[in-house]
PDB file of C-alpha atoms in Angstrom:
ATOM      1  CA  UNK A   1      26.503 -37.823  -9.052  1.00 54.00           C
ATOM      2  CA  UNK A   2      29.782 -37.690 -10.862  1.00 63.00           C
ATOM      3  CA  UNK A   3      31.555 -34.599 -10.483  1.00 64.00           C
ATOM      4  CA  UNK A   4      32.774 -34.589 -14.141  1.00 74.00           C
ATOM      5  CA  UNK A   5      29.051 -34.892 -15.557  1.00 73.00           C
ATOM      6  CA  UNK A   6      27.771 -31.503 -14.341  1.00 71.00           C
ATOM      7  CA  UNK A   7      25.394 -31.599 -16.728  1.00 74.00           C
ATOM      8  CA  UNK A   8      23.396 -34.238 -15.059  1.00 75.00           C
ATOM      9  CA  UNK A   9      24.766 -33.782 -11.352  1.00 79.00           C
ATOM     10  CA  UNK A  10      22.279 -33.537  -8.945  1.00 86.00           C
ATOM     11  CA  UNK A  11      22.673 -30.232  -6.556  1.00 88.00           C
ATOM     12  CA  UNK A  12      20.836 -28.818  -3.704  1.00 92.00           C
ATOM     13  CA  UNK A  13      20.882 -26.220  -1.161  1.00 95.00           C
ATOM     14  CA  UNK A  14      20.239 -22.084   0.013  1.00 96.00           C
ATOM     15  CA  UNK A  15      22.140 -19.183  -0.959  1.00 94.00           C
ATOM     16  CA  UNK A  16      21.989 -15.688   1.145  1.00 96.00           C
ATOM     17  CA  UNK A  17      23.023 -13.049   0.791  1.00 95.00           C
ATOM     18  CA  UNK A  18      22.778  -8.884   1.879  1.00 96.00           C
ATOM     19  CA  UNK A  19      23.484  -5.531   0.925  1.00 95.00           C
ATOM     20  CA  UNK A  20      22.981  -6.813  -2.884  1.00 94.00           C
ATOM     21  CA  UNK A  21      22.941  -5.211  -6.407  1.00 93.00           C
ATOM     22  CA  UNK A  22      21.328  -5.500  -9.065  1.00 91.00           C
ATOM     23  CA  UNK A  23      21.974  -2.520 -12.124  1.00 90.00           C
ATOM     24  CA  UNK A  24      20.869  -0.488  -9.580  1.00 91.00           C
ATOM     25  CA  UNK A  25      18.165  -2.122  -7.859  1.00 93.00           C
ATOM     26  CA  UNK A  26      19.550  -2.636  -4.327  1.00 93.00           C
ATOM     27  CA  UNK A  27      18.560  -5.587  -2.115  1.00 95.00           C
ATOM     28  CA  UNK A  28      18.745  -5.603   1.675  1.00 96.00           C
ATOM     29  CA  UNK A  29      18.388  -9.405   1.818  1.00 97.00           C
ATOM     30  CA  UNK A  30      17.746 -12.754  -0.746  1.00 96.00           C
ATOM     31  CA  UNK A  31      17.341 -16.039  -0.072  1.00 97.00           C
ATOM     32  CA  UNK A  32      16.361 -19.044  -1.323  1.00 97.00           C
ATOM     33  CA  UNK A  33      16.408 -22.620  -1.662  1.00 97.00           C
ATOM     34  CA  UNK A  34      16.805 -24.793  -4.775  1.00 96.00           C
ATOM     35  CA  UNK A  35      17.095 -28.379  -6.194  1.00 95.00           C
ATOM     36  CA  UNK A  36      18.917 -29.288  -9.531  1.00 93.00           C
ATOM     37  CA  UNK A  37      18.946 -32.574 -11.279  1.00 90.00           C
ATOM     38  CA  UNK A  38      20.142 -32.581 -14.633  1.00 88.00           C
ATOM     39  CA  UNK A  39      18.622 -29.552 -17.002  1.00 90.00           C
ATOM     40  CA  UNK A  40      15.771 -29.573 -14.517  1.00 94.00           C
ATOM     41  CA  UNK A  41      16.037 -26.560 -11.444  1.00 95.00           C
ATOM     42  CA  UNK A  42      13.505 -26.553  -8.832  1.00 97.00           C
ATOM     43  CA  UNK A  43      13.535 -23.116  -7.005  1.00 96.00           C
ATOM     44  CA  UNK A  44      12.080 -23.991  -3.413  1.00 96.00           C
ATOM     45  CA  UNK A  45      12.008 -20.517  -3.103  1.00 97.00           C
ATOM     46  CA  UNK A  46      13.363 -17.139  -3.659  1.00 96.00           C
ATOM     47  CA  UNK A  47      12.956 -14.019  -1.196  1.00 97.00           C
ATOM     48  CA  UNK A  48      14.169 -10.360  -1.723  1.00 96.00           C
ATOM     49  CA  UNK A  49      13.528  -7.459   0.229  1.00 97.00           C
ATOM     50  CA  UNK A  50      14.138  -4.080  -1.218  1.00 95.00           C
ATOM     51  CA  UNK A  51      16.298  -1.849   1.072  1.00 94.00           C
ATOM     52  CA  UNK A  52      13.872   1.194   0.283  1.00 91.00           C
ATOM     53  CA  UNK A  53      11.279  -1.811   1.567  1.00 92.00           C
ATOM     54  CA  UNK A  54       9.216  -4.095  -0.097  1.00 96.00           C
ATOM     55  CA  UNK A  55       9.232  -7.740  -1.229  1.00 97.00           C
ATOM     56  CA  UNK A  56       9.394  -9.567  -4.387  1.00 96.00           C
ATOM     57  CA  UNK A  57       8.768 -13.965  -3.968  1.00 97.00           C
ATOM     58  CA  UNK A  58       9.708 -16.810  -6.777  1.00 97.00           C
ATOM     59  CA  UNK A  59       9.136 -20.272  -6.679  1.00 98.00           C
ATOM     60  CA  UNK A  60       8.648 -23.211  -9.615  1.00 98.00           C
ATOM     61  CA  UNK A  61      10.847 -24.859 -11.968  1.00 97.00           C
ATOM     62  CA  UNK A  62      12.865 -23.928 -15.158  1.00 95.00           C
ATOM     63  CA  UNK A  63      13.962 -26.441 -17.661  1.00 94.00           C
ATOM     64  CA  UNK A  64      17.491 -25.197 -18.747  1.00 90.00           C
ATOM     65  CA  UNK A  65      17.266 -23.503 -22.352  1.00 88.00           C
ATOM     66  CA  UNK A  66      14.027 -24.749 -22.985  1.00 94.00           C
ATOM     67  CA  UNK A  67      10.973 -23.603 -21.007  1.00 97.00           C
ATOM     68  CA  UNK A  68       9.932 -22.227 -17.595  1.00 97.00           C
ATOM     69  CA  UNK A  69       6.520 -22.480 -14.838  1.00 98.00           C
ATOM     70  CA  UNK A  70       7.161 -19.649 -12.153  1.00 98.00           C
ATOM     71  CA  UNK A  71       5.387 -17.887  -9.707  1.00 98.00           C
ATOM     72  CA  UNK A  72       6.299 -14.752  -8.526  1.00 97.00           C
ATOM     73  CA  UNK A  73       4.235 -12.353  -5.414  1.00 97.00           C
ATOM     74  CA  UNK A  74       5.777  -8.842  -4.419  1.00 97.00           C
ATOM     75  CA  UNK A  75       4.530  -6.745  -1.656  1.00 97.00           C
ATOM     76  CA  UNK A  76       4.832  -2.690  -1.270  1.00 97.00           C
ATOM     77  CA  UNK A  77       7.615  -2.622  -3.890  1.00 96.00           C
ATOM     78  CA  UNK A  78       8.524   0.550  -5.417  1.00 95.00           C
ATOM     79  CA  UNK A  79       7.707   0.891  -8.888  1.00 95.00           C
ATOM     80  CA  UNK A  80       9.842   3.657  -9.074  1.00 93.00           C
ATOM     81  CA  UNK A  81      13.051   0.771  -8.857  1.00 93.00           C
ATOM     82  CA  UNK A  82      11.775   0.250 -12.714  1.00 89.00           C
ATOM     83  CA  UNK A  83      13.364   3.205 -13.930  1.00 90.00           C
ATOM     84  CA  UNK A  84      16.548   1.955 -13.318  1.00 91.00           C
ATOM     85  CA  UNK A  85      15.748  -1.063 -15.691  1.00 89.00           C
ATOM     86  CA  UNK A  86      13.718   0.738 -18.248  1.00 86.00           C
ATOM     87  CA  UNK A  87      14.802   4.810 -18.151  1.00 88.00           C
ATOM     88  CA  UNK A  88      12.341   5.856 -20.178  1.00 88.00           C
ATOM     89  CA  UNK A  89       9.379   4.449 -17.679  1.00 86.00           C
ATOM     90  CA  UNK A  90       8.006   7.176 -16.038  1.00 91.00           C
ATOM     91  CA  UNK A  91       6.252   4.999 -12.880  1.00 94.00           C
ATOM     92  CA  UNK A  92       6.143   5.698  -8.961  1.00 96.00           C
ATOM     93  CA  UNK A  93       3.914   4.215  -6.292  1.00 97.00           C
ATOM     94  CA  UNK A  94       3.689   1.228  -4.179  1.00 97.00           C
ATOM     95  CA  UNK A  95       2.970  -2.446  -6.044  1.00 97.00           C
ATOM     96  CA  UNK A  96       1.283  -5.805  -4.538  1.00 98.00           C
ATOM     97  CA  UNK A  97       1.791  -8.010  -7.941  1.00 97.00           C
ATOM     98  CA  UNK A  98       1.095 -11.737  -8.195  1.00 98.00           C
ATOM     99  CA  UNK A  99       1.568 -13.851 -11.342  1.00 98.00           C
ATOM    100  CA  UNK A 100       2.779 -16.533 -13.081  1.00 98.00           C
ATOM    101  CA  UNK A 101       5.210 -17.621 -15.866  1.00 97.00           C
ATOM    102  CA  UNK A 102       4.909 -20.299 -18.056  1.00 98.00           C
ATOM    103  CA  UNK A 103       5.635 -21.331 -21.196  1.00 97.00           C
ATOM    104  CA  UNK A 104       8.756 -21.927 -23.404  1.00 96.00           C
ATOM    105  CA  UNK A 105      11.948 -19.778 -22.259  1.00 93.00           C
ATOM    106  CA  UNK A 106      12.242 -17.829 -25.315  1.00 92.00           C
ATOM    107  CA  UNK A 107       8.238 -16.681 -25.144  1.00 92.00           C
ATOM    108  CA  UNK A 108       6.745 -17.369 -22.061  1.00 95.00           C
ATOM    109  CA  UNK A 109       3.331 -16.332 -20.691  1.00 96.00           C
ATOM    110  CA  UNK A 110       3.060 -13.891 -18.211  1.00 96.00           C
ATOM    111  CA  UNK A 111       0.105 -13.523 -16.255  1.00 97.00           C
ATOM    112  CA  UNK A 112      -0.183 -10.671 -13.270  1.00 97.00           C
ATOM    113  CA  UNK A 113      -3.040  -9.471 -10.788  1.00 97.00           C
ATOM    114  CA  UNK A 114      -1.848  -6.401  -9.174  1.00 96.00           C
ATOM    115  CA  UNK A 115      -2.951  -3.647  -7.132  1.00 97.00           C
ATOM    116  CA  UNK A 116      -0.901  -0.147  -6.194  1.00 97.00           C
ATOM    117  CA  UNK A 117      -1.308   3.435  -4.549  1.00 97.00           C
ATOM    118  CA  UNK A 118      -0.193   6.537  -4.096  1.00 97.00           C
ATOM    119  CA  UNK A 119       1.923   6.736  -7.523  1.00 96.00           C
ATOM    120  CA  UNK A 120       1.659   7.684 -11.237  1.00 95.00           C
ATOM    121  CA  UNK A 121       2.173   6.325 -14.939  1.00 91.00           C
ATOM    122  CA  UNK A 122       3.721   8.651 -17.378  1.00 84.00           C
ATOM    123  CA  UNK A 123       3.672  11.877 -14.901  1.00 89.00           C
ATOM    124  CA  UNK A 124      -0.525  10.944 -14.758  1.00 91.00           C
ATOM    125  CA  UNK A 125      -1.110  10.711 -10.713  1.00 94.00           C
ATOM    126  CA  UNK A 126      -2.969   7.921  -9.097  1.00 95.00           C
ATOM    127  CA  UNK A 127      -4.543   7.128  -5.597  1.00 96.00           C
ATOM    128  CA  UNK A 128      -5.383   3.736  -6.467  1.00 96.00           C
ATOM    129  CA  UNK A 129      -4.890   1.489  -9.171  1.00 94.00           C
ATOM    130  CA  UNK A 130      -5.183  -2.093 -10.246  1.00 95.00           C
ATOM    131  CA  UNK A 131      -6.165  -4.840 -12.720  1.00 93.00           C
ATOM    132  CA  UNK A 132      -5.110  -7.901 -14.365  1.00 94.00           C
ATOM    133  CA  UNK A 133      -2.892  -8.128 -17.440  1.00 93.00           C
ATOM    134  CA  UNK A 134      -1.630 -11.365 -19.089  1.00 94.00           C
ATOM    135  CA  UNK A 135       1.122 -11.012 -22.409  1.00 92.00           C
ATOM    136  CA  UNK A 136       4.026 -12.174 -24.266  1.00 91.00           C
ATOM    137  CA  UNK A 137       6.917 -11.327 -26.582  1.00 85.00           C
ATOM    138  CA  UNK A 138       4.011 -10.890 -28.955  1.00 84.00           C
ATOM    139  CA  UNK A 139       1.761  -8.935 -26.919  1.00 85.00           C
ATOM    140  CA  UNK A 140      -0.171  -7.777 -23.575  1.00 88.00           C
ATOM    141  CA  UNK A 141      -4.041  -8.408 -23.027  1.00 89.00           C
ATOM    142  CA  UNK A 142      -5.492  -5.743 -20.694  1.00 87.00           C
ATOM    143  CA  UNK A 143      -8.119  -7.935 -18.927  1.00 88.00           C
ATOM    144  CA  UNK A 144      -8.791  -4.704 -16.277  1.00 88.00           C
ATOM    145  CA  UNK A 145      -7.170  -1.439 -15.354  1.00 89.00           C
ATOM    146  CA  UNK A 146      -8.319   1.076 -13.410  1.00 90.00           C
ATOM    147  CA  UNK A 147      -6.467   3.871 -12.121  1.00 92.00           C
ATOM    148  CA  UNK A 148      -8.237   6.423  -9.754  1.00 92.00           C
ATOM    149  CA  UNK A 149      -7.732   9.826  -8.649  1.00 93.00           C
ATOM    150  CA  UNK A 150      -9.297  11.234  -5.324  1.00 90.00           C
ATOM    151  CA  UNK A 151     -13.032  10.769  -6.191  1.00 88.00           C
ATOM    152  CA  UNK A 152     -12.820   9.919  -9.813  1.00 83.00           C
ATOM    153  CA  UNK A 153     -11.665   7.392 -12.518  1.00 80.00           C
ATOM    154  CA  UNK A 154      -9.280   8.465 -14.685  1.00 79.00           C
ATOM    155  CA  UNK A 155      -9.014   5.306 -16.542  1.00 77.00           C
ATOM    156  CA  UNK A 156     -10.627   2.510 -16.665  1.00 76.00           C
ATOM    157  CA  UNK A 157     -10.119  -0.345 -19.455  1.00 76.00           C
ATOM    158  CA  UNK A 158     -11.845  -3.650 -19.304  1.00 76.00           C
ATOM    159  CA  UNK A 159     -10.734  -5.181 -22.234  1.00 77.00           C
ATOM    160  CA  UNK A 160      -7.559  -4.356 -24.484  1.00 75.00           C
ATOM    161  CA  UNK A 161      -4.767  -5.397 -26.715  1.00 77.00           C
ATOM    162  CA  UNK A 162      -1.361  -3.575 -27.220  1.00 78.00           C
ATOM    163  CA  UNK A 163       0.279  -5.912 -30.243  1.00 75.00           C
ATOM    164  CA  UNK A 164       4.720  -5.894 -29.520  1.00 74.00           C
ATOM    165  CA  UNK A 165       5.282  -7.810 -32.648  1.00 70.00           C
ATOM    166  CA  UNK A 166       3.105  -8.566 -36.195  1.00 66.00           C
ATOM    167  CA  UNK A 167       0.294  -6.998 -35.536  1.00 65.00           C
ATOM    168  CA  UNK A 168       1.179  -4.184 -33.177  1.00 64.00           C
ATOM    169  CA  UNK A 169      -2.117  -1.989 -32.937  1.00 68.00           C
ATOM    170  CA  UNK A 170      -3.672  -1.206 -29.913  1.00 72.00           C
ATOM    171  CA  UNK A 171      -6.956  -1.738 -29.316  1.00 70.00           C
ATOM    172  CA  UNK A 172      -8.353  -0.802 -25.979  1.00 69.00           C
ATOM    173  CA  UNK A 173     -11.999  -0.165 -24.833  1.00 63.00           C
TER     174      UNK A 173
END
């Protein structure tokens, strides 16, 4: 392409890169592979290990300022990393997540199977817990959740709403 127009220059390649940093989340390793032709990036893929362990995965496409279609898969990641994102997120235990978003870039979709143990939510201990959540800017739908506790279920919703903006209620049953 021409090198002036970098708005419409067509790029490729991998980036690497260890001993990384993220406010406060610390990676051992990413990599990844992309494509970029004009507002359009293709992310090949994207691949960071935790250095406390774990793995978090991306790969789609994002339309620059306008919308986005990712998936993303993690594996044994430590939930506890959150607090250093969100402080007042009281969460420990090991996550396997995979999900998708989609949508436009100010309001996507996000959609998310997951699955964790040995952990808790909001000082409330868990062996086992999973479920299926799918939410916005606007709001999450609880499709599932179940969190379990040595021989019992301490929660378990199968259908729920927790509203973020408008209509903010929660509704779970």
């Amino acid at each position: 392409g021409n090198a002036k127009d970098l708005e419409n220059m067509a790029a490729y390649g991998s980036v690497s890169g260890s001993s990384l940093d993220y406010q406060g989340i610390s990676f051992r390793t990413a990599e990844g592979s992309f494509f970029k032709k004009g507002q359009s990036v293709v992310l090949d893929y994207m691949s960071l290990h935790f250095a406390n362990g774990g793995t978090l995965g991306l790969e789609g496409q994002l339309e620059l300022g306008d919308s986005i279609n990712m998936s993303f898969y993690g594996s044994e990641a430590d939930m506890s990393e959150l607090q250093k994102l969100l402080p007042n997120v009281q969460v420990s235990g090991l996550l396997d997540i995979k999900g998708t978003v989609v949508g436009p870039i100010a309001n996507p979709i996000v959609r998310a199977d997951y699955a964790a143990h040995d952990g808790s939510i909001l000082y409330q201990p868990f062996d086992r817990l999973h479920g299926r959540v799918a939410g916005s800017l606007r709001g999450m739908k609880i499709d599932d959740f179940v969190m379990e506790h040595g021989d019992q279920t301490k929660w378990l919703i199968n259908n729920g709403m927790i509203g973020f903006l408008g209509d903010n209620g929660i509704n779970i049953r």
